[in-house]
Amino acid sequence: MSPRLRPSSPRGPAEPDIHPALRPSNTAVPVTPGILDTGQSAYIEPEKTSSPALDPSFDQYTTFPRPRGNAESYFPPYHNGQGSHHDSLTDRTKLTNGAHSASAHPNLKLSGKVISATFCVPFVLGFSPNREWELNSRRGTSALFDSFAYLSSSSSSWKHTLVGWTGEIDRGSRIPSEGSENEVPPTLGHVKPLNRSSAPVPVDAGAKSPQFQFQESLRVSSEDRLSLEHKLNQSYNGEILPVWLTDAIAENGDIVLKDQSRWRKYAEHHLYTLFHYKQNAPVDGRAERKSWADYYRLNKMFADRILEKYSPGDIVLVHDFYLMLLPSLLRQRVPNIYIGFFLHVPFPSSEIYRCLTRRKEVLEGVLGANMIGFQSYSYSRHFSSCCTRILGFDSSTTGVDAYGAHVAVDIFPIGINAEAVYKKAFDNPLIEDRIANIREMYHGKKIIVGRDRLDSARGVAQKLQAFELLLERHPEWRDKVVLIQVTSPSGGGLVQDGDERFINRIADLAGKINGQYGSLSFTPVQHYPQYFLEEEYFALLRIADVGLITSVRDGMNTTSMEYVICQKDNHGPLIISEFSGTAGYLISAIHINPWDLGDVANAINDALIMPTSQRKAQHDKLYEHVFKNNVRSWTDRFFRRLLTNLNTFDQTFNTPALDKEKLFSQYRQAKKRLFMFDYDGTLTPIVNEPSAAVPTDRLIRILKTLASNPANIVWIISGRDSKFLEQWLGNIPELGFSAEHGAFVRRPRENHWVNLSEKEDMGWREEVDAVFEQYNDSTPGAVTERKKIALTWHYRNADPQQGLQNSHLCHRQLEQTVVKRYPIEVMTGKANLEVRPKFINKGEIAKKLVAEHTVQSDGNEKLEFVLCLGDDFTDEDMFRALANSGLPRDFVFSVTVGPSNKQTIATWHLLEPSDVISVISLLNGSTDAGNAGAVAVLDGTIPETRT
């Protein structure tokens, strides 16, 4: 085949040196509706002029779907396409004031206010040299923005506030005005003929390239920030609080924005990639460490901004993968806050998710919510499975038990603003002209339409290969069918690795098909790697004979729903990938496996020859579904289930994950610090043989480092006997020890042990020992551990069911006999029973240590930091003692370690001993990757290291 030729097109001076399909001059016009405040088309960039407050008298329905006065114009009654409307205003008002309104749930003491957190505000911001703000529509996520518009409208019973990042702020003009025809990139019907061996890449040699020049450094004063907030709230029905992502604020209140796109990097490069079943090339970890720190700081700044607005009874809704740490960060600071989280993209299986380096932290972050929503059942099932397999949390189809509470997990397939799309598609006379032009261009030919993002997960390559196979298997379709593929650039500010390779592959595939099956007068594949004008986009969807979506991994595909609406008259079949989150709900569509190219080719042929009656029957069902399950319905369902779950599941015992930033900050400020650590299950994992729970070299080193700090008082308070503690940790003279739950004590830098129980009657030991021996005989694998004060019956190595059953019998026998005659108690532990004197417990030791190290007459420093860590019921005595110690709450960190479903007096939670080691290392000044975010928030930078 002869080399493919492309028309020459000199670049403008600012045109970046990237693939033509990625150049701004080819991507300056959006495909899907955005958010505009000036009354212009959502598909055409507006003129950059100062935006006055909206005039409540103008009809926003036909211009910009964002209500200020009459919200019902944005959310009109449901239209069935036959000239009648359903779902009257009266019915919908009943729904709004029903089960999902604040008044319907008096027990929750709701304020009636909702705070929505999304990554970016609905506008792209420009900051002109004369210090004026410019607002232009932000592309993509139109369904999400529509949901915010509904919550802010008079149709909703909630008072809504939107919190979002400003996005990358550009200085000066970045989008061409509408005035010059040459400045609009050429699209369908305006493209000059190209060589038949290549797909059209519309580059107009005479077009003026728009400037995309984000500034390396941008200074914004406090007055400028207030001006932006005022302008945003003029342009939106509801309140918008912008989040300013910056490293620091100057003394005069100015902020300096540097390297703005870096805040996207972890979410887009790591989370989005993995969630769509793709893997990045392995690297040394330094870049990921930095991007993770930025991701943590981003979520932290969102939490700070939200809590500036929050008041008790508010509901916080958090959206998507950019903010997956936010629920936990909010929960750490307001334990009883009401939080809903919704993930708009797929969630992968546990085998894929396990490849994420920060897998635990991301799951822990999301589990700070009261309810988590997904697009489809498979995504929710994957999430619950990950929580069980990675965190060890109990989960079911209804949710996950996390941090002493139940986190509900549910399914909420998102919809679109169907009525607004209908009016845009059928009430614009320009669209009729476009349809006529397209029909003339492709007279006598069937039209297949595909519209996808520039992303390999969208399956564009599979689509082209299947189309090629169709032409090969069915020669009768050659010169009689055309595939029009619109590939719009991915959202966000980063060019993903491999984008250019992907574009080249798409161009090669299209060129191959056009070279083999095209002619001088006809090109079977028309590929447009750009945004389209609104009227051309809707014209394509209306005139198409088949809609083809072949994504290999997708959340909720809104193009499929827009296609269904636009096909009201034509009834063109919809072919959709079974890997799209939409497929499970558009049941009447033709479902395909995009990896089975033969199956896709057959489905295309079947759709092209489908009888008219069958086309209409399928389309009627799809049309009804799309209008019924619109964005308003989605929002209402989410609220209804969230409030139901808040009423159903008790959140009283919720114990949030440890706030490492707060811990580290207080540690640095304190001049005198007390540490109290349990041993088994806290510093070391629980093992089958108790004698095998020996400390690692790393544990010994970090304890030595911690205790060597003159400001630190470190105690090990354990149920272990003094012999074990002396053998394994006695070589650290700075450590204090309490053995057998407080019966024996060895102070720091002393060598002798003090027996606190030597005057007590220990006659009970022989009777208890005899009972334990009785159950040793009947429970193979059970043993008795004889400490100096306590006796412990272990059944960890016995049959689990038999051991548990016999432990109940043994407990009952002891309670009915020896416990009645002596001041002792029987304690249930992890696969053990322990009998000890009542006066012996860890809480007494904790009280004595706190009292000893508070303000003293000799002028010693005041105790300003207490960290207490333990994993079982005996440690609850320490937590209780600290809660009643009278110390300021900000000074005390009582942390339970272990299962997520435990209910505890502790104020914080860690999952396992490895997390404890990481926390102690953080206090010692060693920052691992998981703690990089907390350090970055406090220091502004993180150490250069791979770990």
XYZ file of C-alpha atoms in Angstrom, residues 383-828:
446
model
C -15.452 -3.077 46.174
C -16.874 -5.236 48.960
C -14.585 -8.077 47.940
C -11.548 -5.771 48.095
C -12.508 -4.625 51.583
C -12.615 -8.246 52.713
C -9.545 -9.553 50.901
C -7.265 -6.553 51.454
C -8.479 -5.057 54.741
C -10.017 -8.186 56.286
C -13.350 -6.406 56.819
C -16.587 -8.375 56.971
C -18.762 -7.567 53.970
C -21.996 -8.633 52.331
C -24.203 -7.515 49.474
C -25.561 -4.733 51.691
C -22.279 -3.218 52.787
C -19.058 -3.407 54.780
C -18.465 -3.413 58.544
C -15.801 -0.776 59.080
C -14.501 1.029 62.157
C -17.296 -0.047 64.446
C -20.104 0.870 62.042
C -21.846 -0.499 58.961
C -21.057 1.267 55.679
C -23.878 0.666 53.209
C -22.958 -0.185 49.612
C -25.594 0.262 46.924
C -26.182 0.685 43.178
C -27.351 3.924 41.539
C -27.050 3.988 37.738
C -26.887 7.647 36.791
C -29.201 9.250 34.248
C -29.135 12.393 32.126
C -31.345 15.451 31.892
C -33.467 13.765 29.262
C -35.932 16.605 28.670
C -33.185 19.180 28.136
C -31.424 16.881 25.657
C -34.721 16.332 23.850
C -35.306 20.053 23.435
C -31.737 20.702 22.300
C -31.946 17.909 19.738
C -35.362 18.784 18.297
C -35.977 22.489 18.885
C -32.921 23.924 17.129
C -33.568 24.764 13.434
C -29.822 24.653 12.727
C -29.886 20.930 13.416
C -32.402 20.385 10.621
C -29.978 22.101 8.236
C -27.131 19.911 9.430
C -29.217 16.784 8.974
C -29.994 17.785 5.417
C -26.283 18.378 4.709
C -25.239 15.034 6.191
C -28.008 13.202 4.337
C -26.802 14.735 1.096
C -23.171 13.832 1.832
C -24.008 10.179 2.522
C -26.995 9.726 0.249
C -27.981 6.071 -0.054
C -25.629 4.939 2.699
C -26.231 3.626 6.193
C -24.573 5.657 8.951
C -23.009 4.096 12.055
C -22.097 6.615 14.738
C -19.610 6.249 17.559
C -18.494 8.908 20.007
C -15.842 8.169 22.626
C -13.109 9.794 24.629
C -9.474 9.569 23.650
C -8.844 6.542 25.824
C -7.964 2.957 25.000
C -10.582 1.789 27.519
C -13.285 3.154 25.201
C -12.689 0.373 22.699
C -12.280 2.515 19.577
C -9.648 0.129 18.201
C -11.987 -2.824 18.684
C -14.758 -0.870 16.988
C -12.668 -0.227 13.894
C -11.467 -3.810 13.722
C -15.034 -5.100 13.979
C -16.147 -2.687 11.274
C -13.337 -3.963 9.061
C -14.503 -7.525 9.692
C -18.061 -6.518 8.765
C -16.891 -5.255 5.372
C -14.830 -8.382 4.865
C -17.632 -10.820 5.746
C -20.439 -8.861 4.122
C -19.253 -7.430 0.791
C -22.772 -6.173 0.148
C -22.165 -3.371 2.658
C -19.091 -2.016 0.895
C -19.752 1.516 -0.381
C -23.119 1.359 1.389
C -22.201 1.990 5.032
C -20.032 4.614 6.734
C -18.670 4.698 10.266
C -18.453 8.223 11.684
C -16.247 8.090 14.772
C -15.863 11.145 17.020
C -12.937 10.763 19.429
C -12.880 13.696 21.823
C -9.811 14.376 23.966
C -9.815 12.956 27.474
C -10.877 15.234 30.273
C -8.320 16.702 32.611
C -5.117 18.560 32.098
C -2.680 15.696 31.642
C -1.823 13.848 28.443
C -1.828 10.206 29.492
C 1.170 8.078 28.688
C 0.536 6.271 25.449
C -2.065 8.742 24.115
C -0.028 9.418 21.002
C 0.612 5.729 20.416
C -3.100 5.093 20.763
C -3.972 7.886 18.318
C -1.429 6.552 15.845
C -2.962 3.110 16.090
C -6.465 4.467 15.494
C -5.217 6.452 12.509
C -3.463 3.359 11.132
C -6.583 1.206 11.518
C -8.796 3.826 9.881
C -6.246 4.303 7.105
C -6.056 0.570 6.503
C -9.847 0.251 6.206
C -10.119 3.298 3.985
C -7.264 2.102 1.801
C -8.734 -1.366 1.358
C -12.458 -0.633 1.115
C -12.624 3.056 0.158
C -12.495 4.762 -3.190
C -11.638 8.151 -4.642
C -15.186 9.293 -3.983
C -15.941 7.509 -0.702
C -14.202 6.979 2.658
C -15.888 4.291 4.807
C -14.327 5.493 8.095
C -14.697 9.165 8.974
C -12.613 9.755 12.092
C -12.857 13.095 13.877
C -10.437 13.327 16.844
C -11.941 16.527 18.234
C -14.958 18.132 19.858
C -18.035 18.749 17.692
C -20.426 21.637 17.467
C -23.683 21.033 19.302
C -25.873 21.065 16.203
C -23.561 18.653 14.348
C -23.388 16.279 17.287
C -27.156 16.077 17.694
C -27.641 15.951 13.943
C -25.375 12.896 13.818
C -27.255 11.175 16.632
C -30.591 11.872 14.964
C -29.660 10.737 11.447
C -27.658 7.663 12.465
C -28.904 4.207 11.559
C -26.893 2.465 14.277
C -25.268 3.673 17.496
C -22.114 1.702 18.306
C -20.419 1.709 21.739
C -17.611 -0.833 22.228
C -15.954 0.295 25.468
C -13.816 -2.364 27.118
C -14.349 -0.741 30.517
C -16.711 2.119 31.261
C -18.797 3.706 33.981
C -22.098 5.171 32.856
C -22.017 5.981 29.148
C -24.216 9.046 28.651
C -23.743 9.064 24.864
C -25.880 5.938 24.668
C -28.736 7.725 26.434
C -28.430 10.828 24.261
C -28.529 8.567 21.213
C -31.739 6.931 22.432
C -33.433 10.310 22.840
C -32.282 11.549 19.436
C -33.623 8.402 17.775
C -37.228 9.201 18.699
C -38.236 9.192 15.028
C -35.579 7.008 13.413
C -35.578 4.147 15.970
C -31.981 3.225 15.171
C -30.714 0.200 17.142
C -28.158 0.742 19.906
C -25.210 -1.656 20.154
C -23.499 -1.412 23.522
C -20.618 -3.211 25.208
C -21.477 -5.506 28.075
C -18.509 -3.927 29.921
C -20.230 -0.542 30.068
C -21.995 0.326 33.290
C -24.992 1.331 31.176
C -25.478 -2.085 29.594
C -27.178 -3.640 32.607
C -29.925 -1.017 32.493
C -30.431 -0.572 28.759
C -31.669 -4.121 28.472
C -33.358 -3.674 25.104
C -30.107 -2.620 23.440
C -27.949 -5.120 21.553
C -25.225 -6.258 23.962
C -21.824 -7.292 22.629
C -18.435 -8.437 23.882
C -16.024 -5.930 22.280
C -13.187 -8.462 22.412
C -15.183 -10.838 20.190
C -14.786 -8.996 16.899
C -16.856 -11.528 14.993
C -19.725 -11.092 17.446
C -19.550 -7.319 17.063
C -19.474 -7.547 13.262
C -22.530 -9.824 13.321
C -24.325 -7.440 15.697
C -23.676 -4.521 13.334
C -25.062 -6.505 10.408
C -28.115 -7.555 12.420
C -28.735 -3.942 13.420
C -28.452 -2.734 9.818
C -31.012 -5.255 8.541
C -33.313 -5.203 11.581
C -37.012 -4.952 10.597
C -38.732 -1.641 11.277
C -41.198 -3.129 13.757
C -38.423 -4.687 15.838
C -36.424 -1.457 15.793
C -39.413 0.476 17.079
C -40.229 -2.059 19.792
C -36.664 -2.014 21.103
C -36.400 1.738 20.944
C -39.677 2.384 22.754
C -38.416 0.442 25.763
C -35.089 2.244 25.760
C -36.752 5.627 25.359
C -39.100 4.989 28.260
C -36.212 3.899 30.472
C -34.013 6.909 29.698
C -36.776 9.411 30.418
C -37.924 7.661 33.554
C -34.449 7.151 35.036
C -33.186 10.684 34.531
C -30.692 12.670 36.581
C -33.379 13.891 38.934
C -34.555 10.356 39.597
C -30.933 9.335 40.265
C -30.429 12.148 42.765
C -33.675 11.364 44.571
C -32.881 7.641 44.811
C -29.447 8.341 46.225
C -30.840 10.633 48.926
C -33.666 8.246 49.768
C -31.283 5.339 50.357
C -28.731 7.447 52.206
C -31.296 8.731 54.682
C -32.767 5.260 55.109
C -29.333 3.853 55.906
C -28.573 6.676 58.332
C -31.798 5.818 60.154
C -31.178 2.079 60.060
C -27.542 1.707 61.107
C -26.316 3.071 64.422
C -23.266 5.282 63.926
C -22.703 5.858 67.661
C -19.747 3.481 67.875
C -18.018 4.657 64.731
C -14.259 4.863 65.356
C -12.446 6.657 62.512
C -9.035 5.712 61.170
C -6.174 7.397 62.992
C -5.553 10.962 61.832
C -1.789 10.715 61.324
C -1.432 14.367 60.454
C -3.052 15.432 63.731
C -1.016 12.863 65.663
C 2.276 13.990 64.136
C 1.462 17.668 64.601
C 0.664 17.255 68.299
C 3.746 15.068 68.782
C 5.945 17.840 67.410
C 4.383 20.478 69.613
C 4.519 18.489 72.853
C 7.494 18.828 75.199
C 6.560 15.778 77.251
C 5.013 12.625 75.807
C 3.685 9.344 77.214
C 3.371 6.102 75.216
C 1.530 2.982 76.374
C 1.675 -0.053 74.073
C 0.085 -3.462 74.337
C 2.253 -6.248 72.899
C 0.361 -9.164 71.294
C -1.845 -8.066 68.422
C -0.527 -4.507 68.672
C 3.246 -4.494 68.269
C 3.329 -8.042 66.894
C 0.711 -10.108 65.026
C -1.340 -12.757 66.794
C 0.243 -16.194 66.184
C -0.922 -19.713 66.849
C 1.844 -20.417 69.361
C 2.156 -17.571 71.925
C 5.878 -18.244 72.460
C 6.470 -17.534 68.755
C 5.326 -13.891 68.989
C 8.858 -12.531 69.163
C 9.670 -8.922 68.167
C 11.306 -8.243 64.827
C 14.590 -6.390 64.521
C 12.725 -3.435 63.047
C 10.350 -3.283 66.019
C 13.254 -3.326 68.465
C 15.016 -0.547 66.551
C 12.003 1.779 66.389
C 11.171 1.231 70.075
C 14.788 1.980 70.968
C 14.720 5.162 68.868
C 11.405 6.298 70.336
C 12.401 5.631 73.943
C 15.815 7.288 73.522
C 14.160 10.677 72.994
C 14.392 12.477 76.382
C 10.889 13.924 75.894
C 9.327 10.439 75.533
C 8.189 8.052 78.300
C 7.528 4.638 76.710
C 5.816 1.717 78.480
C 4.906 -1.772 77.322
C 1.718 -2.769 79.167
C 1.038 -6.415 78.362
C -0.617 -9.556 79.567
C 2.697 -11.336 79.032
C 4.720 -12.430 82.036
C 7.834 -10.581 83.138
C 10.161 -13.327 81.924
C 9.026 -12.991 78.297
C 9.218 -9.185 78.275
C 12.646 -9.244 79.936
C 13.963 -11.783 77.453
C 12.902 -10.010 74.256
C 12.743 -6.299 75.122
C 14.775 -6.035 78.326
C 17.856 -4.866 76.429
C 16.170 -1.461 75.906
C 16.783 0.171 79.298
C 14.686 3.244 78.449
C 11.492 1.126 78.293
C 9.105 0.728 81.200
C 7.226 -2.593 81.572
C 3.953 -3.700 83.094
C 3.553 -7.503 82.976
C 0.461 -9.631 83.525
C -1.945 -6.691 83.059
C -0.289 -4.597 85.766
C 0.639 -7.173 88.420
C 4.386 -6.649 87.899
C 6.147 -3.401 87.052
C 9.689 -2.518 85.991
C 10.391 1.184 85.627
C 12.604 2.668 82.905
C 16.335 2.383 83.586
C 15.719 0.033 86.519
C 16.522 -3.670 86.712
C 14.178 -5.053 89.358
C 10.484 -5.926 89.095
C 7.914 -4.885 91.685
C 5.132 -7.367 92.530
C 1.982 -5.350 93.188
C -0.029 -8.418 94.211
C 2.276 -10.131 96.738
C -0.085 -9.477 99.649
C -3.155 -10.882 97.855
C -4.719 -14.326 98.479
C -3.783 -16.544 95.538
C -5.513 -19.710 96.738
C -7.841 -19.700 93.742
C -5.045 -20.739 91.364
C -5.163 -24.489 92.166
C -8.914 -24.720 91.623
C -8.798 -22.793 88.346
C -5.825 -24.847 87.159
C -7.781 -28.052 87.787
C -10.743 -26.781 85.736
C -8.445 -25.816 82.884
C -6.809 -29.260 82.914
C -10.243 -30.829 82.666
C -10.922 -28.918 79.455
C -7.426 -29.577 78.125
C -8.298 -33.271 78.166
C -11.563 -32.748 76.293
C -10.182 -30.186 73.800
C -7.243 -31.503 71.753
C -4.778 -28.670 71.065
C -5.739 -26.589 74.131
C -3.061 -25.652 76.690
C -2.773 -23.756 79.974
C -0.358 -20.849 80.342
C 0.666 -20.378 83.995
C 1.748 -16.834 84.770
C 2.792 -15.595 88.188
C -0.545 -13.904 88.782
C -2.965 -15.056 86.099
C -3.873 -18.350 84.458
C -4.759 -18.458 80.759
C -6.439 -21.279 78.856
C -5.536 -21.124 75.131
C -7.539 -22.970 72.468
C -6.052 -21.287 69.374
C -4.617 -24.607 68.127
C -7.814 -26.573 68.806
C -10.676 -27.152 66.401
C -12.234 -23.652 66.183
C -15.818 -24.760 66.690
C -15.002 -27.190 69.501
C -12.668 -24.706 71.166
C -15.261 -21.950 71.168
C -17.997 -24.265 72.460
C -15.835 -25.606 75.307
C -14.682 -22.097 76.222
C -18.321 -21.186 76.903
C -18.734 -24.290 79.080
C -15.493 -23.600 80.950
C -16.447 -19.964 81.497
C -19.830 -20.949 82.898
C -18.281 -23.544 85.226
C -15.768 -21.054 86.627
C -18.462 -18.414 87.186
C -20.606 -20.897 89.096
C -17.793 -22.186 91.343
C -14.470 -20.545 92.096
C -15.441 -16.988 91.059
C -18.090 -16.936 93.798
C -15.457 -17.559 96.494
C -12.583 -15.318 95.405
C -12.213 -11.702 94.148
C -11.256 -12.804 90.649
C -12.681 -12.341 87.151
C -12.803 -14.457 83.993
C -11.828 -12.522 80.872
C -12.593 -13.652 77.308
